[in-house]
Amino acid sequence: MPNELNEAFTSAAITISVIAAVYIIIQMIAYRKIFIKAGQQGWKCFVPVLAQYTAFKLAWKPSMFAAAVIIASADAVFITLASLFAELTFILMWLIMLASAATLIMYIAFTHKLSRAFRHGVPFTLGLLLLQPVFILVLALGGSEYHGADL
């Protein structure tokens, strides 16, 4: 029985890894096309932090990328401190929730700004939020044209 269970877990892990790899490749292809549509160099999608910075630059102000990085970093620091100092856990958990909420709000705002940069509205933003793999491909491969950041 343990051997069968081990084989099942191994098979599931391989399946999930293949699906994740395909997802990442599709996302890179989509962002490459989006960057090219916006007049940026397509190779930037292959460098993780540069890809996020470029996406923020296309949709919003580059300074908002810095704000997003600071908020996410603060969240990571709060999580680390919570694991080290049990007596501060209550306060740190509130800080973690606030930083996580701020990160979520930044992501939703960025997604809406990206949608607006290609002259789409709230329904497309909701599509990007709820069915991101499909709608990012529509944005990349469809007839959407880049019109600049909607500041």
PDB file of C-alpha atoms in Angstrom, residues 78-97:
ATOM      1  CA  PHE A  78       6.369  40.645   9.155  1.00  0.00           C
ATOM      2  CA  ILE A  79       5.980  36.925   8.413  1.00  0.00           C
ATOM      3  CA  THR A  80       9.609  36.288   9.360  1.00  0.00           C
ATOM      4  CA  LEU A  81       9.294  38.287  12.582  1.00  0.00           C
ATOM      5  CA  ALA A  82       6.092  36.435  13.506  1.00  0.00           C
ATOM      6  CA  SER A  83       7.957  33.140  13.291  1.00  0.00           C
ATOM      7  CA  LEU A  84      10.752  34.474  15.509  1.00  0.00           C
ATOM      8  CA  PHE A  85       8.865  36.381  18.206  1.00  0.00           C
ATOM      9  CA  ALA A  86       5.863  34.495  19.557  1.00  0.00           C
ATOM     10  CA  GLU A  87       4.980  37.281  21.985  1.00  0.00           C
ATOM     11  CA  LEU A  88       4.424  39.711  19.080  1.00  0.00           C
ATOM     12  CA  THR A  89       2.385  37.295  16.980  1.00  0.00           C
ATOM     13  CA  PHE A  90      -0.950  39.096  17.496  1.00  0.00           C
ATOM     14  CA  ILE A  91       0.378  42.480  16.370  1.00  0.00           C
ATOM     15  CA  LEU A  92       2.408  40.985  13.549  1.00  0.00           C
ATOM     16  CA  MET A  93      -0.572  38.990  12.281  1.00  0.00           C
ATOM     17  CA  TRP A  94      -2.523  42.241  11.931  1.00  0.00           C
ATOM     18  CA  LEU A  95       0.407  43.796  10.078  1.00  0.00           C
ATOM     19  CA  ILE A  96       0.615  40.736   7.819  1.00  0.00           C
ATOM     20  CA  MET A  97      -3.096  40.995   7.034  1.00  0.00           C
TER      21      MET A  97
END
